[in-house]
mmCIF file with all atom_site columns, C-alpha atoms in Angstrom:
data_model
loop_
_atom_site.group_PDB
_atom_site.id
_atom_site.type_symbol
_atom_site.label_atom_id
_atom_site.label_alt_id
_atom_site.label_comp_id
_atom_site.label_asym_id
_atom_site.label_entity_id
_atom_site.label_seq_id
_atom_site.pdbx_PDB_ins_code
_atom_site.Cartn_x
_atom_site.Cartn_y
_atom_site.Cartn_z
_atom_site.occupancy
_atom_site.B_iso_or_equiv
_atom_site.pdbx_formal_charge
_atom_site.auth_seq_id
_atom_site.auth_comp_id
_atom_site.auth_asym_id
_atom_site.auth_atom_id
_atom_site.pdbx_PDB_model_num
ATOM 1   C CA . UNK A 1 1   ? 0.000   0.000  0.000  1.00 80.00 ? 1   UNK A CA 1
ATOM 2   C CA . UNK A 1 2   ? 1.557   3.372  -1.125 1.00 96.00 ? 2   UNK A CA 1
ATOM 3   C CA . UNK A 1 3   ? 1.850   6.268  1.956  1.00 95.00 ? 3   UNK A CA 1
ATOM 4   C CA . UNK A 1 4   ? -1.441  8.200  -0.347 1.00 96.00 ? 4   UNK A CA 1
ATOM 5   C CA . UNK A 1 5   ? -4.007  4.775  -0.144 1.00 96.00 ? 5   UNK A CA 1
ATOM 6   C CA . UNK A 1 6   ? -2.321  4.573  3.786  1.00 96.00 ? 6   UNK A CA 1
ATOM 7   C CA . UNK A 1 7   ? -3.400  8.242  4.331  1.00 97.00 ? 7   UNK A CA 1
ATOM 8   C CA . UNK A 1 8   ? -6.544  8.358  2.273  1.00 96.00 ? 8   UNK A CA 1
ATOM 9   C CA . UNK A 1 9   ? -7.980  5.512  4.165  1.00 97.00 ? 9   UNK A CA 1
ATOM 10  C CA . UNK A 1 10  ? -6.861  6.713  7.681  1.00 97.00 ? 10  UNK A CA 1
ATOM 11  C CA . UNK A 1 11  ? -8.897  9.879  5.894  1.00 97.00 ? 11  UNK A CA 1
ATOM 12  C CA . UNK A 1 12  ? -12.028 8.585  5.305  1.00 96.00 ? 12  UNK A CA 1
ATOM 13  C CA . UNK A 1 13  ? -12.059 6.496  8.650  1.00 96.00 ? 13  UNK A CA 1
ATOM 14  C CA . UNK A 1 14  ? -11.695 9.668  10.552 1.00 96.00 ? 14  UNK A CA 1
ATOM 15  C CA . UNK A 1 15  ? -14.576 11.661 8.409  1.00 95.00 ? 15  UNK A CA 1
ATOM 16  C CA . UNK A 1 16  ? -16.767 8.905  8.846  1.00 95.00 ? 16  UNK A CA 1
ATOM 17  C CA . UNK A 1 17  ? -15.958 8.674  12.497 1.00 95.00 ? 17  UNK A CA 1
ATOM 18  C CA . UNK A 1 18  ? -16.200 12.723 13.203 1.00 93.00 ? 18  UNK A CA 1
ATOM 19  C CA . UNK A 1 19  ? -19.771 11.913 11.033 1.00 94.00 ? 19  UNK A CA 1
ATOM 20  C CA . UNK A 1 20  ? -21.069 8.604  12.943 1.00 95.00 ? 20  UNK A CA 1
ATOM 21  C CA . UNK A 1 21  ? -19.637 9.882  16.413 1.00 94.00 ? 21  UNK A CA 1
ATOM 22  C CA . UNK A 1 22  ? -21.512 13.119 15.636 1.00 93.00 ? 22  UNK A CA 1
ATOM 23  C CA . UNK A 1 23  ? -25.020 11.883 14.287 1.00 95.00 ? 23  UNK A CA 1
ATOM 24  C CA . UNK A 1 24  ? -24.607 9.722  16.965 1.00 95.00 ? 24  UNK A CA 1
ATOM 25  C CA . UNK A 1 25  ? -24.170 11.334 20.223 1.00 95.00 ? 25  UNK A CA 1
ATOM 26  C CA . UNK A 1 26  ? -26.935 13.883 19.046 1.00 95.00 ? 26  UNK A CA 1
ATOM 27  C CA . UNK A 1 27  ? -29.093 10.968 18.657 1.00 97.00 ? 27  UNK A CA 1
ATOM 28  C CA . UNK A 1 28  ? -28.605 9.759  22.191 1.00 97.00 ? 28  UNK A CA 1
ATOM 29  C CA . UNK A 1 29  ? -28.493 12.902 23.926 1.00 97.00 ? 29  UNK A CA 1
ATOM 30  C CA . UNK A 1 30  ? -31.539 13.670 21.992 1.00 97.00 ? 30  UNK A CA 1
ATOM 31  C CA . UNK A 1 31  ? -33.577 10.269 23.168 1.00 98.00 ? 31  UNK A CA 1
ATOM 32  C CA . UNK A 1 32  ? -32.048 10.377 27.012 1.00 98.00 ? 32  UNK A CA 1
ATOM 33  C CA . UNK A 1 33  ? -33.071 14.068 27.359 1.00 97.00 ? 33  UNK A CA 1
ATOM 34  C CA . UNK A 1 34  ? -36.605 13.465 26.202 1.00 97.00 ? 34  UNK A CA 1
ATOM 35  C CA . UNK A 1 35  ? -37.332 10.917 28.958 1.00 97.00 ? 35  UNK A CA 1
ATOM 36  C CA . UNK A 1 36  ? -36.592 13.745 31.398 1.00 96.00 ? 36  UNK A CA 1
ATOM 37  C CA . UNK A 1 37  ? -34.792 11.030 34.005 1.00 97.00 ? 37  UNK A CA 1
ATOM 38  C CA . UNK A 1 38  ? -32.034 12.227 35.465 1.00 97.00 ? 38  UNK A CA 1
ATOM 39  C CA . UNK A 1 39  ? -30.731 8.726  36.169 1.00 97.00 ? 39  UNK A CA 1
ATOM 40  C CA . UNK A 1 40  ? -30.409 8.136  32.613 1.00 97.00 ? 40  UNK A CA 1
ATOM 41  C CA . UNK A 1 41  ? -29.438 11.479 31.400 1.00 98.00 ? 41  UNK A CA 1
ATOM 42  C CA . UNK A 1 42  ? -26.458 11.083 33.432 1.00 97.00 ? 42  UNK A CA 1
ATOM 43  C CA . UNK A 1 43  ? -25.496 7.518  32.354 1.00 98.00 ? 43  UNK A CA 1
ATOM 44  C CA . UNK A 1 44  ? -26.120 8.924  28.482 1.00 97.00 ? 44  UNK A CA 1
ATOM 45  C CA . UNK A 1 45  ? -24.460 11.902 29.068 1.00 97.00 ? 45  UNK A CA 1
ATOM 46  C CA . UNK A 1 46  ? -21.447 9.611  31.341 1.00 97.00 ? 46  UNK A CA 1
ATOM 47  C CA . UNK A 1 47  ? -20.726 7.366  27.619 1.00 97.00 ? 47  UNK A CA 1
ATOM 48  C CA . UNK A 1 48  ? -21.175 11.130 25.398 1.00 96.00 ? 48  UNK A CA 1
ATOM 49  C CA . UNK A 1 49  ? -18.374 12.158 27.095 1.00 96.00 ? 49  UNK A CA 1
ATOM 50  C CA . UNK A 1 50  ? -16.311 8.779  27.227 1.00 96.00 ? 50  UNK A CA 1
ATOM 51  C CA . UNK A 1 51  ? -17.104 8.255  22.868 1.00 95.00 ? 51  UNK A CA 1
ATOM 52  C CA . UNK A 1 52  ? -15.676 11.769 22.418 1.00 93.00 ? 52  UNK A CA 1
ATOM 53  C CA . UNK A 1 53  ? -12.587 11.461 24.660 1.00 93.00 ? 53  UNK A CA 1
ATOM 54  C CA . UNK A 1 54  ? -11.896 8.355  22.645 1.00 95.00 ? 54  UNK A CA 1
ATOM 55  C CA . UNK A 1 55  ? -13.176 8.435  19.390 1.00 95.00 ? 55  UNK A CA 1
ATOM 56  C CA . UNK A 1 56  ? -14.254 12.103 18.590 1.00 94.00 ? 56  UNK A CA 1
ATOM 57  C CA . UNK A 1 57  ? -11.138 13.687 19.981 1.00 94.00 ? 57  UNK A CA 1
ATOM 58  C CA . UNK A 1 58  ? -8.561  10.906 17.899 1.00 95.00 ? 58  UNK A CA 1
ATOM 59  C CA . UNK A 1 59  ? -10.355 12.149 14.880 1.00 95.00 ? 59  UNK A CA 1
ATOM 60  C CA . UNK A 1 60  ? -9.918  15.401 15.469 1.00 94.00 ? 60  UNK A CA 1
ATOM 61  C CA . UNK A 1 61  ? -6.295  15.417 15.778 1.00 95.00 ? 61  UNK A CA 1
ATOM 62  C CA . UNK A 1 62  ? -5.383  12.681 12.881 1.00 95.00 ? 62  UNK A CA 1
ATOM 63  C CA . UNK A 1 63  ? -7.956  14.525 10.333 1.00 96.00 ? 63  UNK A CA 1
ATOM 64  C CA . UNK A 1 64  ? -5.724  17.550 9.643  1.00 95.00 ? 64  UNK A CA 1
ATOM 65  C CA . UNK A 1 65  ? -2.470  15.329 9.507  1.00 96.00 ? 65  UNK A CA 1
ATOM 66  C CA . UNK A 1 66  ? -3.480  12.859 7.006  1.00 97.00 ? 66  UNK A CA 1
ATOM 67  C CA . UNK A 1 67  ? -6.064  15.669 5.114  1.00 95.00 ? 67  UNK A CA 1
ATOM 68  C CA . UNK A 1 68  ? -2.649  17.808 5.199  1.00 94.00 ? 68  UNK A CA 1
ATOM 69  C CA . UNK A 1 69  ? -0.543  15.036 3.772  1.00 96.00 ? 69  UNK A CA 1
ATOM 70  C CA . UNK A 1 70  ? -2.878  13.814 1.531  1.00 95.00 ? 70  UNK A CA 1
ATOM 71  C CA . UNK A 1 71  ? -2.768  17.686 -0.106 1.00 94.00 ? 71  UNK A CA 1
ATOM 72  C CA . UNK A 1 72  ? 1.004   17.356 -0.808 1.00 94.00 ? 72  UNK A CA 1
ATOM 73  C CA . UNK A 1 73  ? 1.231   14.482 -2.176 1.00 95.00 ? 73  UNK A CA 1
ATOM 74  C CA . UNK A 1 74  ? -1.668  14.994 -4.591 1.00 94.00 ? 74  UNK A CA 1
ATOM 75  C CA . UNK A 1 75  ? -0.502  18.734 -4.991 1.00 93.00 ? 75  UNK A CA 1
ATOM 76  C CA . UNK A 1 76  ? -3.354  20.910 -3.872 1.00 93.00 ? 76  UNK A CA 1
ATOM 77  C CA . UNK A 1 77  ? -2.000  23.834 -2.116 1.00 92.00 ? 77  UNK A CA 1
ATOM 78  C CA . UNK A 1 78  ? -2.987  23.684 1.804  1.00 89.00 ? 78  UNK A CA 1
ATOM 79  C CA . UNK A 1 79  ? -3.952  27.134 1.731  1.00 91.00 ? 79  UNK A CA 1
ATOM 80  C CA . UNK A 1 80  ? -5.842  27.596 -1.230 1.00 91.00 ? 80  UNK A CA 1
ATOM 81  C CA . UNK A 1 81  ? -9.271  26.562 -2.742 1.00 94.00 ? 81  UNK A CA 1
ATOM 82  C CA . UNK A 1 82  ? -11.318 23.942 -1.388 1.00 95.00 ? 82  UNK A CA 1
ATOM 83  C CA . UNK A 1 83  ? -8.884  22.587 0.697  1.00 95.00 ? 83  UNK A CA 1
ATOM 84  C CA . UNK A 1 84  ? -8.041  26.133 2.693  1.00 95.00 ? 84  UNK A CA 1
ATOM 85  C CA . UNK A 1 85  ? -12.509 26.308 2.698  1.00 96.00 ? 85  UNK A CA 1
ATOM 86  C CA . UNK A 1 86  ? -12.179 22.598 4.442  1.00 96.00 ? 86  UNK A CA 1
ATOM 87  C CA . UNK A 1 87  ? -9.552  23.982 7.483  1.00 95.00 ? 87  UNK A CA 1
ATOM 88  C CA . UNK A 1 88  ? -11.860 27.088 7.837  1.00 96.00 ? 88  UNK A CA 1
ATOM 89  C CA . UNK A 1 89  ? -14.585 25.011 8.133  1.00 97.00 ? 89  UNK A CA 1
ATOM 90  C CA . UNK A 1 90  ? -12.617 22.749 10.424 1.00 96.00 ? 90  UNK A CA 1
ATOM 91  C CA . UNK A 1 91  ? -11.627 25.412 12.580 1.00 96.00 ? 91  UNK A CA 1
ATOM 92  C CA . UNK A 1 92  ? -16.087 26.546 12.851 1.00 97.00 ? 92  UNK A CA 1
ATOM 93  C CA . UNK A 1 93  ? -16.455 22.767 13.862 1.00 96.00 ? 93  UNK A CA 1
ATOM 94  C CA . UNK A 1 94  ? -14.149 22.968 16.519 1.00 95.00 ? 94  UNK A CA 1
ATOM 95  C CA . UNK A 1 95  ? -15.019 26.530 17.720 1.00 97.00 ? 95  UNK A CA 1
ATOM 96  C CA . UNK A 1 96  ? -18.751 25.106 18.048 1.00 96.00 ? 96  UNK A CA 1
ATOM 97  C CA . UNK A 1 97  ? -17.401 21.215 19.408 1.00 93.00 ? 97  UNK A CA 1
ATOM 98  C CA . UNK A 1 98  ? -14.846 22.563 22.067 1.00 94.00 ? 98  UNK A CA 1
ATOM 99  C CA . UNK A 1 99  ? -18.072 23.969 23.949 1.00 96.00 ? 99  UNK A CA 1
ATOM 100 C CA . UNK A 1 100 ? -20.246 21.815 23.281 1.00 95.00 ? 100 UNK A CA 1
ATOM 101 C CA . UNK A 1 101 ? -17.570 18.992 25.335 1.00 94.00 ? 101 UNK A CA 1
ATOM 102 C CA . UNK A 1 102 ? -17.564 21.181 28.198 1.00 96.00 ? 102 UNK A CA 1
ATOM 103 C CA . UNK A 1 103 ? -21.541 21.141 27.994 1.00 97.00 ? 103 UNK A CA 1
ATOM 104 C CA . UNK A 1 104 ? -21.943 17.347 28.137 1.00 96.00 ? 104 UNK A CA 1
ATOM 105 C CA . UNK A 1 105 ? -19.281 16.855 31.237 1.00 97.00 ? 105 UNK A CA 1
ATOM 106 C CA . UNK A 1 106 ? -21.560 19.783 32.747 1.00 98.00 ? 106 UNK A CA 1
ATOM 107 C CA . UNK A 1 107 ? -24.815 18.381 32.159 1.00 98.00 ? 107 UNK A CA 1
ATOM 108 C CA . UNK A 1 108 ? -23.885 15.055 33.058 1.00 98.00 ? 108 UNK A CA 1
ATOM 109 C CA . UNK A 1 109 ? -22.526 16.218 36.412 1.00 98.00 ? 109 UNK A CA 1
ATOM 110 C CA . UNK A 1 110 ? -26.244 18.493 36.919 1.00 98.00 ? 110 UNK A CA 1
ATOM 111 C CA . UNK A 1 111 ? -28.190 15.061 35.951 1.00 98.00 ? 111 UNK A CA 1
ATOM 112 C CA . UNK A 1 112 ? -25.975 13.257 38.122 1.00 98.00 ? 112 UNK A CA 1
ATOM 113 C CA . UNK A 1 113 ? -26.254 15.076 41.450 1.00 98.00 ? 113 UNK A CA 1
ATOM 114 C CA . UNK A 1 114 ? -30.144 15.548 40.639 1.00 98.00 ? 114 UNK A CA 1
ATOM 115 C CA . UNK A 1 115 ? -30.301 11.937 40.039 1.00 97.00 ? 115 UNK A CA 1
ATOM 116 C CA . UNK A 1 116 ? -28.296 11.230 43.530 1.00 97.00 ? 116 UNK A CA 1
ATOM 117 C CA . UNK A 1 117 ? -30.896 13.818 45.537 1.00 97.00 ? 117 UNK A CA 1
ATOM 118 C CA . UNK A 1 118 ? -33.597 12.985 43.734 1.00 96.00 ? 118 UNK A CA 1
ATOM 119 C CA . UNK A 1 119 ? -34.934 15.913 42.826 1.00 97.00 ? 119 UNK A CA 1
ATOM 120 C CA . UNK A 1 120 ? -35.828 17.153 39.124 1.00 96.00 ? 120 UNK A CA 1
ATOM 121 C CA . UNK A 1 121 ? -33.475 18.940 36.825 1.00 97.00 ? 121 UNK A CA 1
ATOM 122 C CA . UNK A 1 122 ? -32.948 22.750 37.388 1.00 98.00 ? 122 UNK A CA 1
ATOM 123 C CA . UNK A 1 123 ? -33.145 25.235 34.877 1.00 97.00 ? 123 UNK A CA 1
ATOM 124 C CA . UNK A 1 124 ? -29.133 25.026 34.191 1.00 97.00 ? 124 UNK A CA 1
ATOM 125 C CA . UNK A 1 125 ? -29.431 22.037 32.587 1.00 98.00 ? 125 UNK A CA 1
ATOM 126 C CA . UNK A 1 126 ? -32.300 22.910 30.561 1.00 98.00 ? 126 UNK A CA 1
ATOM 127 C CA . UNK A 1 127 ? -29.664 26.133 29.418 1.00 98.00 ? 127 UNK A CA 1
ATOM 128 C CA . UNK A 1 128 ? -27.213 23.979 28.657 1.00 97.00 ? 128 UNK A CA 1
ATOM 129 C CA . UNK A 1 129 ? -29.443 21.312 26.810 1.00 97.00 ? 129 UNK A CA 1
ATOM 130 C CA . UNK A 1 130 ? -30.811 24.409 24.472 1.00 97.00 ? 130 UNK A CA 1
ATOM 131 C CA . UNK A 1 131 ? -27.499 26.057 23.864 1.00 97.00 ? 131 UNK A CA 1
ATOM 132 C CA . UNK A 1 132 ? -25.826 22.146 23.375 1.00 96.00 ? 132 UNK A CA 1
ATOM 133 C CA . UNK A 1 133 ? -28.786 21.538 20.643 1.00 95.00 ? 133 UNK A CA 1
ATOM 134 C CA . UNK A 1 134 ? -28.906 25.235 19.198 1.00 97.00 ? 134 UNK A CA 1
ATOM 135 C CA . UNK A 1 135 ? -24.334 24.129 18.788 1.00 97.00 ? 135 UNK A CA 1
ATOM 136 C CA . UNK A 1 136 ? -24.911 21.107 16.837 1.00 94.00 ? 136 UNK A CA 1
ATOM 137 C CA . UNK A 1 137 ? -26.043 22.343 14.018 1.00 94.00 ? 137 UNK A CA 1
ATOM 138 C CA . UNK A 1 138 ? -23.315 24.792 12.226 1.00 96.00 ? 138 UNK A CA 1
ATOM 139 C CA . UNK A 1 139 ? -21.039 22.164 13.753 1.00 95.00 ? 139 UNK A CA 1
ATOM 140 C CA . UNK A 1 140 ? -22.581 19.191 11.568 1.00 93.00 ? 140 UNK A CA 1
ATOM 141 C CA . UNK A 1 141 ? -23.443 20.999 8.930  1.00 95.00 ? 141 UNK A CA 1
ATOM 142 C CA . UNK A 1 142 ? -19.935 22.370 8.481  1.00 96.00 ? 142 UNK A CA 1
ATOM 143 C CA . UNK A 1 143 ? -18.638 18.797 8.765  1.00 95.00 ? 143 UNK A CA 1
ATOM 144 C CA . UNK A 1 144 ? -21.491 17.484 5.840  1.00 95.00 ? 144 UNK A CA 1
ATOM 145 C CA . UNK A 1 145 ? -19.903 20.428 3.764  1.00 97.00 ? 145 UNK A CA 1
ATOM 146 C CA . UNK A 1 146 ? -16.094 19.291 4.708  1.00 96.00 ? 146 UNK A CA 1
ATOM 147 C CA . UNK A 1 147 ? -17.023 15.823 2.863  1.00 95.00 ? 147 UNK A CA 1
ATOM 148 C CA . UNK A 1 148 ? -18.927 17.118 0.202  1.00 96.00 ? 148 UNK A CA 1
ATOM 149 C CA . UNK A 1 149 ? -15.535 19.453 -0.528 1.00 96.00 ? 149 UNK A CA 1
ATOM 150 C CA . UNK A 1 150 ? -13.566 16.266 -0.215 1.00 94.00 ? 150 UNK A CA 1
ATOM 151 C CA . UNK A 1 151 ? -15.627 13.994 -2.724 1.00 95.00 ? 151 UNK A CA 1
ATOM 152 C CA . UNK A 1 152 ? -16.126 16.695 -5.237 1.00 96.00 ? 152 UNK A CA 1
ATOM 153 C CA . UNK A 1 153 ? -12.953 18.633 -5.122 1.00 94.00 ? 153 UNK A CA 1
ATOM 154 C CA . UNK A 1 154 ? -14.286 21.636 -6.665 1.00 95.00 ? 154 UNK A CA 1
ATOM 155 C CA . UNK A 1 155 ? -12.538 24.306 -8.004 1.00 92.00 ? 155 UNK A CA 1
ATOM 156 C CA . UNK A 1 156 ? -12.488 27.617 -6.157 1.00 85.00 ? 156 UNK A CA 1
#
């Protein structure tokens, strides 16, 4: 396997994990939050912020490295065209994801303690649950753009 097929496959394993990670936490958030329990907001919330550390985060990093070396070796200039519209992008995602991570940890830790004293969720989570929602989508639509530039390669 040549270093581009190594790098363009490490590539599209991290788009389609910064994509399924992505569709995917929403998803749960979205189906723990509607059931309003605490007990299971937290535990949702508890594996949100475990997949992100893990899988979310490793993306993050290795998708400008191998995006970056895939550019010169095929020849695209890194800041120029649709590649230099794919780091700006990037850089929206991660001004809207590095917020949203500190809203999970904090949500989970509300949930948790009202889960502990059994009382309902305050109005801090329900802040953070709006602003967390209301941060998803530039950040996902950015990334469906960031693939689309990728397949088609347009010229800009």
């Amino acid at each position: 396997m040549t270093l581009y097929l190594l790098l363009k496959t490490l590539h599209i394993i991290g788009a389609t994990v910064l994509l399924g990670t992505g569709a995917g936490i929403a998803f749960f958030m979205l189906m723990a939050h509607r059931t309003g329990d605490s007990r299971l907001i937290a535990h949702t919330a508890g594996v949100v912020v475990i997949a992100d550390a893990l899988f979310t985060a490793t993306a993050v990093v290795l998708q400008p490295i191998t995006g970056g070396g895939l550019a010169l070796l095929a020849g695209y200039p890194l800041f120029g065209g649709w590649v230099a519209l794919s780091l700006a992008l990037y850089v929206v995602v991660g001004l809207f994801w590095l917020p949203v991570v500190w809203m999970q940890v904090r949500m989970r830790d509300i949930a948790r303690d009202a889960a502990q004293r059994a009382v309902s969720l305050p109005p801090s989570y329900f802040r953070l649950w709006r602003l967390w929602f209301a941060f998803g989508f530039p950040a996902f639509a950015s990334v469906l753009v960031i693939v689309w530039l990728m397949i088609s390669k347009p010229s800009l």
